Short mmCIF file of C-alpha atoms in Angstrom, two decimals:
data_model
loop_
_atom_site.label_atom_id
_atom_site.label_comp_id
_atom_site.label_asym_id
_atom_site.label_seq_id
_atom_site.Cartn_x
_atom_site.Cartn_y
_atom_site.Cartn_z
CA MET A 1 20.41 -18.54 -20.98
CA ILE A 2 22.47 -21.28 -19.42
CA LYS A 3 20.91 -24.23 -17.64
CA VAL A 4 19.56 -23.75 -14.14
CA LYS A 5 22.20 -24.17 -11.43
CA SER A 6 21.73 -24.98 -7.75
CA GLU A 7 22.88 -21.50 -6.67
CA MET A 8 20.13 -19.98 -8.84
CA ARG A 9 17.49 -22.09 -7.10
CA ILE A 10 18.90 -21.19 -3.67
CA ILE A 11 18.62 -17.47 -4.40
CA PHE A 12 15.12 -17.92 -5.83
CA TYR A 13 13.80 -19.98 -2.90
CA ALA A 14 15.44 -17.65 -0.39
CA ALA A 15 13.74 -14.62 -1.96
CA VAL A 16 10.36 -16.34 -2.15
CA GLY A 17 10.69 -17.52 1.45
CA LEU A 18 11.53 -14.00 2.61
CA PHE A 19 8.41 -12.56 1.01
CA LEU A 20 6.22 -15.39 2.28
CA ILE A 21 7.28 -14.60 5.85
CA PHE A 22 7.40 -10.82 5.68
CA LEU A 23 4.67 -10.03 3.13
CA VAL A 24 2.16 -12.81 2.51
CA LEU A 25 1.87 -14.13 6.07
CA PRO A 26 1.46 -10.70 7.73
CA LEU A 27 -1.26 -9.72 5.22
CA MET A 28 -3.07 -13.02 5.80
CA VAL A 29 -3.01 -12.39 9.55
CA LEU A 30 -4.33 -8.87 8.95
CA LEU A 31 -7.19 -10.19 6.80
CA MET A 32 -8.09 -12.85 9.35
CA LYS A 33 -8.03 -10.27 12.15
CA SER A 34 -10.39 -8.06 10.18
CA LEU A 35 -12.90 -10.94 9.96
CA GLU A 36 -12.80 -11.82 13.67
CA SER A 37 -15.86 -11.21 15.83
CA GLY A 38 -17.53 -12.70 18.87
CA GLN A 39 -19.21 -15.23 16.57
CA GLY A 40 -16.01 -16.33 14.88
CA PHE A 41 -15.03 -15.25 11.37
CA THR A 42 -17.68 -13.10 9.73
CA PHE A 43 -18.12 -10.15 7.38
CA SER A 44 -20.19 -8.38 10.00
CA THR A 45 -17.05 -6.46 11.01
CA TYR A 46 -17.02 -4.81 7.59
CA LEU A 47 -20.75 -4.08 7.71
CA ASP A 48 -20.27 -2.44 11.10
CA ALA A 49 -17.35 -0.41 9.77
CA LEU A 50 -19.27 0.76 6.71
CA SER A 51 -22.16 1.87 8.92
CA ASN A 52 -19.79 3.81 11.19
CA LYS A 53 -20.18 7.53 10.50
CA ASP A 54 -16.60 8.37 11.50
CA ILE A 55 -15.13 5.78 9.15
CA LEU A 56 -17.33 6.83 6.23
CA THR A 57 -16.46 10.48 6.82
CA ALA A 58 -12.73 9.69 6.90
CA ILE A 59 -12.96 7.64 3.69
CA GLY A 60 -14.95 10.39 1.98
CA ASN A 61 -12.44 13.04 3.07
CA SER A 62 -9.54 10.91 1.84
CA PHE A 63 -11.15 10.38 -1.56
CA LYS A 64 -11.97 14.08 -1.91
CA VAL A 65 -8.57 15.54 -1.03
CA SER A 66 -6.67 12.77 -2.85
CA ALA A 67 -8.66 13.22 -6.08
CA VAL A 68 -8.16 17.00 -6.11
CA THR A 69 -4.48 16.53 -5.28
CA ALA A 70 -4.00 14.01 -8.09
CA LEU A 71 -5.61 16.33 -10.64
CA ILE A 72 -3.53 19.37 -9.64
CA THR A 73 -0.32 17.35 -9.32
CA THR A 74 -0.71 15.73 -12.75
CA VAL A 75 -1.20 19.13 -14.41
CA LEU A 76 1.76 20.73 -12.61
CA ALA A 77 4.02 17.73 -13.23
CA PHE A 78 3.10 17.80 -16.93
CA VAL A 79 3.92 21.52 -17.17
CA MET A 80 7.33 20.92 -15.59
CA ALA A 81 8.11 17.89 -17.77
CA TYR A 82 6.91 19.66 -20.92
CA SER A 83 9.05 22.70 -20.15
CA ILE A 84 12.15 20.53 -19.77
CA ASN A 85 11.57 18.24 -22.75
CA ALA A 86 9.63 20.22 -25.37
CA THR A 87 10.85 23.81 -25.17
CA ARG A 88 14.01 25.77 -25.95
CA ILE A 89 14.46 27.39 -22.52
CA HIS A 90 18.06 27.63 -21.33
CA PRO A 91 19.67 24.24 -20.52
CA THR A 92 20.96 25.54 -17.18
CA PHE A 93 17.44 26.52 -16.15
CA LYS A 94 16.22 23.08 -17.19
CA GLY A 95 18.84 21.52 -14.94
CA VAL A 96 17.70 23.68 -12.02
CA LEU A 97 14.10 22.59 -12.60
CA LYS A 98 15.01 18.89 -12.76
CA THR A 99 17.04 19.07 -9.56
CA GLY A 100 14.79 21.41 -7.59
CA ILE A 101 11.60 19.46 -8.17
CA LEU A 102 13.11 16.39 -6.49
CA LEU A 103 14.31 18.09 -3.27
CA PRO A 104 11.10 17.41 -1.24
CA MET A 105 11.84 13.70 -1.54
CA LEU A 106 14.77 14.23 0.85
CA LEU A 107 12.44 15.27 3.69
CA PRO A 108 9.93 13.27 5.79
CA THR A 109 6.33 14.12 4.88
CA ILE A 110 5.50 15.03 8.47
CA THR A 111 7.86 18.01 8.09
CA TYR A 112 5.74 19.33 5.21
CA GLY A 113 2.90 20.12 7.59
CA PHE A 114 5.08 22.09 9.99
CA ALA A 115 6.64 24.03 7.11
CA ILE A 116 3.15 24.90 5.84
CA MET A 117 2.13 25.89 9.37
CA TYR A 118 5.08 28.26 9.74
CA SER A 119 4.56 29.64 6.23
CA PHE A 120 0.78 30.16 6.09
CA GLY A 121 -0.32 30.17 9.74
CA ASN A 122 -1.45 33.28 11.64
CA GLN A 123 2.17 34.13 12.43
CA GLY A 124 3.56 32.51 9.29
CA LEU A 125 6.13 33.95 6.92
CA PHE A 126 3.69 34.63 4.08
CA SER A 127 1.00 35.82 6.47
CA LYS A 128 3.46 38.43 7.71
CA LEU A 129 4.41 39.45 4.18
CA PHE A 130 0.77 39.83 3.04
CA GLY A 131 -0.49 41.30 6.32
CA SER A 132 -2.95 38.48 7.11
CA PRO A 133 -3.34 34.72 6.65
CA LEU A 134 -4.10 33.82 3.04
CA PHE A 135 -6.35 30.92 4.06
CA ASN A 136 -7.05 28.48 6.88
CA MET A 137 -4.07 26.16 6.62
CA TYR A 138 -5.48 23.39 8.81
CA GLY A 139 -7.63 20.65 7.32
CA PHE A 140 -8.37 20.38 3.60
CA ASN A 141 -6.30 23.39 2.47
CA GLY A 142 -3.16 22.37 4.34
CA LEU A 143 -3.51 18.74 3.27
CA LEU A 144 -3.94 19.76 -0.35
CA ILE A 145 -0.76 21.86 -0.36
CA GLY A 146 1.21 19.17 1.48
CA TYR A 147 -0.02 16.35 -0.75
CA VAL A 148 0.71 18.29 -3.95
CA ILE A 149 4.28 18.97 -2.81
CA TYR A 150 4.65 15.31 -1.74
CA THR A 151 3.30 13.75 -4.95
CA LEU A 152 4.69 16.24 -7.46
CA PRO A 153 8.25 14.76 -7.60
CA PRO A 154 7.21 11.12 -8.32
CA ALA A 155 4.52 12.23 -10.78
CA PHE A 156 7.09 14.42 -12.56
CA LEU A 157 9.55 11.52 -12.79
CA VAL A 158 6.89 9.31 -14.40
CA ILE A 159 5.95 11.90 -17.03
CA HIS A 160 9.53 13.10 -17.58
CA ASN A 161 10.67 9.53 -18.25
CA SER A 162 7.93 9.01 -20.86
CA PHE A 163 8.90 12.23 -22.62
CA GLN A 164 12.24 10.57 -23.43
CA TYR A 165 10.38 8.24 -25.81
CA ILE A 166 8.45 10.90 -27.74
CA ASP A 167 9.85 11.61 -31.17
CA LYS A 168 9.89 15.39 -31.45
CA LYS A 169 10.18 15.35 -35.21
CA PHE A 170 6.41 14.67 -35.37
CA ILE A 171 5.83 18.02 -33.62
CA ILE A 172 7.74 19.75 -36.43
CA VAL A 173 5.99 17.69 -39.13
CA SER A 174 2.60 18.55 -37.64
CA LYS A 175 3.41 22.26 -37.79
CA LEU A 176 4.68 22.02 -41.38
CA MET A 177 1.43 20.29 -42.38
CA GLY A 178 -0.51 23.28 -41.13
CA ASP A 179 -2.08 21.76 -38.02
CA SER A 180 -3.38 24.22 -35.48
CA THR A 181 -1.45 24.60 -32.23
CA LEU A 182 -4.14 22.72 -30.29
CA ARG A 183 -4.40 19.89 -32.82
CA SER A 184 -0.63 19.50 -32.98
CA PHE A 185 -0.37 19.53 -29.18
CA MET A 186 -3.08 16.89 -28.74
CA ASN A 187 -1.77 14.53 -31.45
CA THR A 188 1.97 14.75 -30.85
CA ILE A 189 2.15 15.24 -27.06
CA ILE A 190 -1.06 14.34 -25.23
CA ARG A 191 -1.93 11.24 -27.27
CA PRO A 192 1.45 9.50 -26.74
CA LEU A 193 1.39 10.46 -23.05
CA TRP A 194 -2.26 9.67 -22.33
CA GLY A 195 -1.53 6.44 -20.46
CA THR A 196 1.37 8.04 -18.58
CA LEU A 197 -0.78 10.99 -17.48
CA GLY A 198 -3.37 8.56 -16.18
CA GLY A 199 -0.63 6.67 -14.38
CA ALA A 200 0.65 9.87 -12.76
CA PHE A 201 -2.89 10.65 -11.60
CA VAL A 202 -3.31 7.19 -10.06
CA LEU A 203 0.12 7.35 -8.43
CA SER A 204 -0.61 10.75 -6.88
CA PHE A 205 -4.01 9.59 -5.66
CA ILE A 206 -2.63 6.45 -3.98
CA LEU A 207 0.27 8.29 -2.34
CA SER A 208 -2.09 10.94 -0.96
CA PHE A 209 -4.72 8.45 0.17
CA THR A 210 -2.26 6.37 2.18
CA ASP A 211 0.11 9.02 3.61
CA PHE A 212 0.14 9.55 7.36
CA GLY A 213 2.87 12.16 7.88
CA ILE A 214 1.10 15.20 6.38
CA PRO A 215 -2.32 14.73 8.06
CA ALA A 216 -0.57 13.91 11.35
CA SER A 217 0.98 17.38 11.39
CA ILE A 218 -1.62 19.61 9.74
CA GLY A 219 -4.83 17.61 9.29
CA GLY A 220 -6.58 19.27 12.23
CA THR A 221 -10.18 18.08 12.60
CA TYR A 222 -10.30 17.00 8.94
CA THR A 223 -9.99 13.27 9.58
CA VAL A 224 -8.66 11.04 6.81
CA VAL A 225 -8.26 7.27 6.76
CA ALA A 226 -4.60 7.28 7.79
CA THR A 227 -5.15 9.40 10.91
CA LEU A 228 -8.27 7.43 11.81
CA LEU A 229 -6.29 4.18 11.69
CA TYR A 230 -3.63 5.74 13.91
CA GLN A 231 -6.24 6.92 16.43
CA VAL A 232 -7.93 3.52 16.53
CA MET A 233 -4.67 1.62 17.04
CA LEU A 234 -2.85 3.97 19.41
CA GLY A 235 -5.76 5.33 21.41
CA ALA A 236 -6.43 4.73 25.07
CA ILE A 237 -7.96 1.32 24.22
CA PRO A 238 -6.59 -0.06 20.91
CA ASP A 239 -9.20 -1.80 18.77
CA PHE A 240 -7.24 -4.35 16.73
CA ASN A 241 -10.27 -5.69 14.87
CA GLN A 242 -11.51 -2.30 13.71
CA GLY A 243 -7.94 -1.26 12.92
CA ALA A 244 -7.53 -4.34 10.73
CA VAL A 245 -10.80 -3.55 8.93
CA ILE A 246 -9.72 0.05 8.24
CA ALA A 247 -6.33 -1.20 7.03
CA VAL A 248 -7.98 -3.59 4.57
CA LEU A 249 -10.24 -0.78 3.35
CA MET A 250 -7.10 1.30 2.75
CA LEU A 251 -5.90 -1.44 0.42
CA LEU A 252 -8.91 -1.29 -1.88
CA PRO A 253 -8.18 2.06 -3.63
CA ALA A 254 -4.57 0.97 -4.11
CA VAL A 255 -5.66 -2.34 -5.65
CA LEU A 256 -8.14 -0.58 -7.93
CA GLY A 257 -5.40 1.86 -8.86
CA ILE A 258 -3.04 -0.94 -9.88
CA LEU A 259 -5.75 -2.51 -12.04
CA LEU A 260 -6.37 0.86 -13.67
CA LEU A 261 -2.65 1.25 -14.34
CA HIS A 262 -2.63 -2.08 -16.18
CA TYR A 263 -5.51 -0.84 -18.33
CA LEU A 264 -3.82 2.51 -18.99
CA GLU A 265 -0.72 0.70 -20.26
CA LYS A 266 -2.78 -0.29 -23.30
CA LEU A 267 -3.05 3.39 -24.22
CA ASN A 268 0.71 3.80 -24.39
CA PHE A 269 2.61 3.35 -27.64
CA HIS A 270 6.18 3.87 -28.71
CA TYR A 271 7.94 4.91 -31.87
CA ASP A 272 10.13 2.43 -33.71
CA LYS A 273 12.95 4.96 -33.55
CA VAL A 274 13.26 8.18 -31.58
CA THR A 275 15.28 10.84 -33.39
CA ASP A 276 17.19 13.56 -31.58
CA THR A 277 15.35 16.50 -33.13
CA GLU A 278 15.87 20.12 -32.11
CA LEU A 279 12.55 21.94 -31.76
CA MET A 280 11.90 25.25 -33.48
CA ARG A 281 12.19 28.35 -31.33
CA ASN A 282 8.95 29.79 -29.98
CA ARG A 283 9.51 32.80 -27.75
CA TRP A 284 5.90 32.90 -26.48
CA ARG A 285 5.83 29.18 -25.65
CA ASP A 286 9.21 29.20 -23.93
CA THR A 287 8.47 32.34 -21.92
CA VAL A 288 5.08 31.15 -20.68
CA LEU A 289 6.13 27.62 -19.81
CA GLY A 290 9.45 28.73 -18.33
CA SER A 291 7.61 31.25 -16.15
CA LEU A 292 5.01 28.71 -15.04
CA SER A 293 7.71 26.18 -14.16
CA PHE A 294 9.62 28.82 -12.25
CA LEU A 295 6.48 29.73 -10.27
CA ILE A 296 5.77 26.06 -9.46
CA LEU A 297 9.31 25.45 -8.26
CA SER A 298 9.47 28.77 -6.39
CA GLY A 299 6.19 28.10 -4.60
CA MET A 300 7.37 24.68 -3.50
CA VAL A 301 10.80 25.90 -2.36
CA ALA A 302 9.32 28.97 -0.64
CA THR A 303 7.08 26.74 1.46
CA PHE A 304 10.18 25.12 2.96
CA ALA A 305 12.17 28.37 3.24
CA ILE A 306 11.06 28.91 6.84
CA MET A 307 12.60 25.56 7.78
CA PHE A 308 16.03 27.01 6.95
CA ILE A 309 15.32 30.26 8.80
CA ALA A 310 13.42 29.53 12.04
CA PRO A 311 16.05 27.28 13.71
CA PHE A 312 18.58 30.12 13.49
CA LEU A 313 16.31 32.71 15.15
CA LYS A 314 15.86 33.14 18.89
CA GLN A 315 12.07 32.69 18.88
CA TYR A 316 10.42 33.06 15.53
CA PRO A 317 8.40 35.23 14.87
CA PHE A 318 8.58 37.16 18.14
CA ASN A 319 12.36 37.43 18.55
CA ASN A 320 14.25 37.24 15.26
CA THR A 321 17.74 37.59 16.70
CA PHE A 322 20.23 35.25 15.06
CA THR A 323 21.35 32.38 17.27
CA LEU A 324 22.87 28.89 17.09
CA GLU A 325 21.29 27.94 20.40
CA HIS A 326 18.73 25.56 18.90
CA ILE A 327 21.35 23.78 16.80
CA ILE A 328 23.70 23.41 19.77
CA ASP A 329 20.92 22.19 22.08
CA THR A 330 19.83 19.57 19.56
CA PHE A 331 23.32 18.15 19.04
CA SER A 332 24.06 18.23 22.77
CA SER A 333 20.93 16.23 23.56
CA ASN A 334 21.70 12.53 23.85
CA ASP A 335 18.05 11.77 23.17
CA LEU A 336 17.89 13.59 19.82
CA THR A 337 21.32 12.52 18.62
CA GLY A 338 20.43 8.98 19.65
CA VAL A 339 17.41 8.82 17.34
CA TYR A 340 19.56 10.20 14.52
CA LYS A 341 22.05 7.37 15.04
CA ASN A 342 19.13 4.93 15.06
CA SER A 343 17.92 6.30 11.74
CA LEU A 344 21.37 6.00 10.19
CA TYR A 345 21.69 2.44 11.46
CA VAL A 346 18.31 1.37 10.10
CA SER A 347 18.76 3.20 6.79
CA VAL A 348 22.25 1.83 6.10
CA LEU A 349 21.25 -1.76 6.87
CA THR A 350 18.04 -1.39 4.88
CA ALA A 351 20.04 -0.07 1.92
CA ILE A 352 22.51 -2.97 2.09
CA LEU A 353 20.04 -5.80 2.67
CA GLY A 354 17.33 -4.30 0.47
CA THR A 355 19.69 -3.86 -2.45
CA ILE A 356 20.92 -7.45 -2.10
CA VAL A 357 17.36 -8.82 -2.04
CA ALA A 358 16.04 -6.63 -4.87
CA TYR A 359 19.10 -7.26 -7.06
CA GLY A 360 19.00 -11.00 -6.38
CA ALA A 361 15.30 -11.18 -7.28
CA ALA A 362 15.88 -9.19 -10.47
CA LEU A 363 18.90 -11.32 -11.35
CA ILE A 364 16.87 -14.51 -11.12
CA ASN A 365 14.00 -13.09 -13.13
CA GLY A 366 16.09 -11.37 -15.78
CA ARG A 367 19.11 -13.62 -16.26
CA THR A 368 18.03 -17.21 -15.49
CA ALA A 369 15.52 -19.83 -16.59
CA VAL A 370 14.41 -20.80 -13.06
CA LYS A 371 10.86 -22.17 -13.15
CA GLY A 372 8.35 -19.82 -11.56
CA LYS A 373 10.65 -16.79 -11.69
CA SER A 374 7.78 -14.53 -12.83
CA VAL A 375 6.47 -14.65 -9.26
CA MET A 376 8.97 -11.85 -8.57
CA ASP A 377 6.92 -9.52 -10.77
CA TRP A 378 3.79 -10.38 -8.80
CA ILE A 379 5.62 -9.73 -5.55
CA ALA A 380 6.75 -6.34 -6.86
CA MET A 381 3.16 -5.50 -7.81
CA VAL A 382 1.88 -6.40 -4.33
CA THR A 383 4.59 -4.48 -2.46
CA ASN A 384 3.82 -1.48 -4.67
CA THR A 385 0.15 -1.76 -3.68
CA VAL A 386 0.39 -2.20 0.10
CA PRO A 387 0.52 1.13 2.00
CA GLY A 388 3.21 1.48 4.64
CA MET A 389 0.72 1.82 7.50
CA VAL A 390 -1.04 -1.38 6.44
CA LEU A 391 2.22 -3.30 6.25
CA GLY A 392 3.34 -1.96 9.63
CA LEU A 393 0.03 -2.91 11.28
CA SER A 394 0.19 -6.41 9.79
CA TYR A 395 3.67 -6.82 11.31
CA LEU A 396 2.36 -5.64 14.66
CA LEU A 397 -0.42 -8.26 14.57
CA LEU A 398 1.84 -11.08 13.39
CA PHE A 399 4.84 -10.49 15.64
CA ASN A 400 3.03 -9.20 18.72
CA GLY A 401 4.30 -11.07 21.77
CA THR A 402 7.47 -12.31 20.05
CA SER A 403 11.07 -11.27 20.63
CA PHE A 404 11.08 -9.81 17.09
CA LYS A 405 8.71 -7.03 18.17
CA GLY A 406 10.36 -3.77 19.21
CA THR A 407 13.68 -4.51 17.48
CA PHE A 408 15.58 -2.69 14.78
CA ALA A 409 15.27 -5.84 12.67
CA ILE A 410 11.48 -5.49 12.31
CA LEU A 411 11.93 -1.89 11.12
CA ILE A 412 14.57 -2.93 8.60
CA PHE A 413 12.49 -5.75 7.15
CA CYS A 414 9.40 -3.53 7.00
CA ASN A 415 11.34 -0.92 5.00
CA LEU A 416 12.93 -3.60 2.85
CA ILE A 417 9.52 -4.96 1.81
CA HIS A 418 7.79 -1.59 1.65
CA PHE A 419 10.27 -0.02 -0.79
CA PHE A 420 11.10 -3.18 -2.77
CA THR A 421 9.28 -2.41 -6.03
CA THR A 422 11.28 0.51 -7.40
CA PRO A 423 14.80 -0.90 -6.73
CA TYR A 424 13.68 -4.27 -8.15
CA LEU A 425 12.42 -2.64 -11.36
CA MET A 426 15.63 -0.59 -11.61
CA ALA A 427 17.71 -3.74 -11.47
CA LYS A 428 15.42 -5.71 -13.76
CA HIS A 429 15.52 -3.06 -16.49
CA SER A 430 19.29 -2.73 -16.18
CA LEU A 431 19.93 -6.47 -16.33
CA SER A 432 17.59 -6.97 -19.28
CA LYS A 433 19.67 -4.56 -21.39
CA MET A 434 22.92 -6.47 -20.90
CA ASN A 435 24.41 -8.96 -23.33
CA PRO A 436 22.44 -12.21 -22.82
CA GLY A 437 25.46 -14.30 -23.79
CA TRP A 438 27.80 -13.33 -20.97
CA GLU A 439 26.82 -16.26 -18.75
CA THR A 440 27.20 -18.72 -21.63
CA THR A 441 30.63 -17.33 -22.44
CA GLY A 442 31.63 -17.63 -18.79
CA GLU A 443 30.48 -21.25 -18.68
CA LEU A 444 32.47 -22.09 -21.81
CA LEU A 445 35.54 -20.57 -20.14
CA GLY A 446 35.00 -22.75 -17.08
CA ASP A 447 33.62 -20.07 -14.77
CA SER A 448 30.73 -20.83 -12.46
CA TRP A 449 27.51 -18.83 -12.84
CA PHE A 450 28.14 -17.05 -9.55
CA LYS A 451 31.68 -16.14 -10.64
CA THR A 452 30.35 -14.66 -13.89
CA VAL A 453 27.81 -12.64 -11.95
CA ARG A 454 30.48 -11.36 -9.57
CA ARG A 455 33.10 -10.56 -12.21
CA VAL A 456 30.93 -9.41 -15.14
CA ILE A 457 27.26 -8.77 -14.34
CA ILE A 458 27.66 -6.82 -11.11
CA PRO A 459 30.43 -4.48 -12.36
CA ASN A 460 28.32 -3.63 -15.40
CA SER A 461 25.31 -2.77 -13.25
CA ALA A 462 27.26 -0.90 -10.56
CA THR A 463 25.57 2.43 -11.32
CA THR A 464 22.14 0.83 -10.93
CA ILE A 465 23.15 -0.88 -7.69
CA LEU A 466 24.26 2.45 -6.24
CA GLU A 467 20.99 4.03 -7.34
CA MET A 468 19.05 1.21 -5.66
CA ALA A 469 20.98 1.64 -2.42
CA GLY A 470 20.36 5.39 -2.48
CA TYR A 471 16.64 4.87 -2.99
CA TYR A 472 16.44 2.51 -0.02
CA PHE A 473 18.54 4.76 2.21
CA ILE A 474 16.67 8.00 1.49
CA ASN A 475 13.22 6.47 1.84
CA SER A 476 14.20 4.73 5.08
CA MET A 477 15.39 8.06 6.48
CA VAL A 478 12.14 9.90 5.69
CA THR A 479 9.46 7.23 6.18
CA ILE A 480 7.00 7.39 9.03
CA SER A 481 3.90 5.56 7.76
CA GLY A 482 5.54 2.14 7.67
CA ILE A 483 7.20 2.29 11.09
CA ILE A 484 4.70 4.27 13.19
CA PHE A 485 3.19 1.10 14.75
CA LEU A 486 6.54 -0.66 15.20
CA ILE A 487 8.83 1.79 16.98
CA THR A 488 9.56 1.74 20.70
CA ALA A 489 11.42 4.11 23.01
CA GLU A 490 14.65 2.21 22.23
CA THR A 491 14.15 2.08 18.45
CA SER A 492 12.75 5.58 17.88
CA LEU A 493 13.83 7.17 14.58
CA VAL A 494 14.13 10.81 13.57
CA SER A 495 10.86 10.83 11.62
CA SER A 496 8.93 9.35 14.55
CA LYS A 497 10.70 11.69 16.99
CA ILE A 498 9.50 14.65 14.94
CA GLN A 499 5.94 13.42 15.37
CA GLN A 500 6.45 13.12 19.15
CA LEU A 501 7.97 16.62 19.42
CA GLN A 502 4.81 17.99 17.80
CA HIS A 503 2.84 17.28 21.00
CA PHE A 504 5.26 19.47 22.97
CA ALA A 505 5.25 22.25 20.33
CA LYS A 506 9.05 22.00 20.01
CA PHE A 507 9.14 23.27 16.44
CA ASN A 508 12.73 24.47 16.51
CA GLU A 509 13.89 20.94 17.36
CA ILE A 510 11.57 19.63 14.63
CA PHE A 511 13.17 21.86 12.00
CA VAL A 512 16.70 21.09 13.18
CA LEU A 513 16.04 17.34 12.90
CA SER A 514 14.40 17.90 9.51
CA LEU A 515 17.47 19.79 8.31
CA LEU A 516 19.59 16.93 9.62
CA ILE A 517 17.64 14.42 7.54
CA PHE A 518 17.73 16.73 4.51
CA GLY A 519 21.48 17.29 4.80
CA THR A 520 22.18 13.59 5.32
CA ASN A 521 20.11 12.54 2.31
CA LEU A 522 21.62 15.28 0.16
CA ILE A 523 25.17 14.23 1.05
CA VAL A 524 24.36 10.56 0.38
CA LYS A 525 22.77 11.45 -2.96
CA LEU A 526 25.77 13.53 -4.01
CA LEU A 527 28.26 10.84 -2.95
CA LEU A 528 26.34 8.13 -4.77
CA GLY A 529 26.12 10.37 -7.84
CA PHE A 530 29.91 10.80 -7.76
CA TRP A 531 30.46 7.04 -7.40
CA GLN A 532 27.97 6.36 -10.18
CA LYS A 533 29.97 8.54 -12.56
CA ARG A 534 33.15 6.71 -11.64
CA ALA A 535 31.47 3.32 -12.02
CA SER A 536 30.05 4.24 -15.44
CA LEU A 537 33.58 4.91 -16.69
CA GLN A 538 34.71 1.44 -15.63
CA THR A 539 31.96 -0.64 -17.27
CA PHE A 540 32.64 -2.78 -20.29
#
């Protein structure tokens, strides 16, 4: 690496300063608020909270449904990843599985609950098909279905990525040596993936434990921590101290999860060289796993099918005459189209600014010798740990009474910090694979470091930059947990508007707005995919 330049230090200090203001300081204010009492700062607030029956019940419910969700999700995600990576099912079908499993990520989680309601409720699609409701969809059952659908895509991505580093020739060798099917499976598949499977479990648990959208729509009387925090903060008389305590308690499982992930990394190992080995055909294996994967994907897609049907019917399920009335009414409403424009505005700016910040932080850490650069990894770990609701509440406490409160800027910075980890890691991994001598060559040719970055480094990481921007955009369009405490009537977004429409039982408008988000995210993903292909052809 070349010697440290002033522009490197400027980028580093700017990034650190940004996270001090919008991450460290808000969390410190939150912690201090949680310790406040009539006698000054004391831990009595936590003792009171832990003796509160409602809080203990909510925590217990969250642990219960999140643990069951994580177990089911990990198994289903493994089945899908195994089918794609370790079978001989048709490549086209594998492509459908890989694409279909990711579609729920294009929708806000609050929509999941309404889709489940219209699918499994008393008048739901499946209830009509089977003649009666299959189960009580409110409370634990509805949350479990919603959480599994929500956490399945990210858990699949984690396991699917690790499968790329398993050398399949050992599966063949194990069979040739006469190992039983179970022994071969455990030694050549489960053992290399043991840490990854644990990581998928932890990831699913944390996502379920901290989500607000699904319980807000279908939780019913089954109170979880996220809905309890919402009720405490946005009730008739907000209790900021108790809200801060609950928010800090929400952090603890996430922190423990991160520590467990670090331990599980020790269980992972990699092969010195991964060979591209074609597995032997096994009709029984391929048929069973292909069928299971098809059922998983079909069940997930079928849950959302009603979302594409109900908005085009006069009054589902009582009047199923085709109509475009709901679509026309939504797009002719200045209120609803206004929140859609707000969401686009926030998402685009978040994508631009977030990508700049994440790429700059990764650039400093991966391509310079700036002292203290490893702090970026610690920042990424913290942002990955802090739930959106906790971050949003900390912003509310810090910026309450300032001109920053109630602006689009506070929403953008909240999203920027909340979703920082994944784009940062994308950029870091991409930059670490590039030729380490490019900057030195540029310096010898008389180019400044910044000029080398602009002319060489950035063009060669264009596909990653587009992927980072897409991640920021899509997550900003669907998020509700991070912004629920920060929105106002003027800054309302589509995801928050969906939650408001719930109170008026305007489900057709909810589904139309959900389709709008889905269509927008799908178009953005397809456009970015097209530009990524073009950019990959232009790299050195």
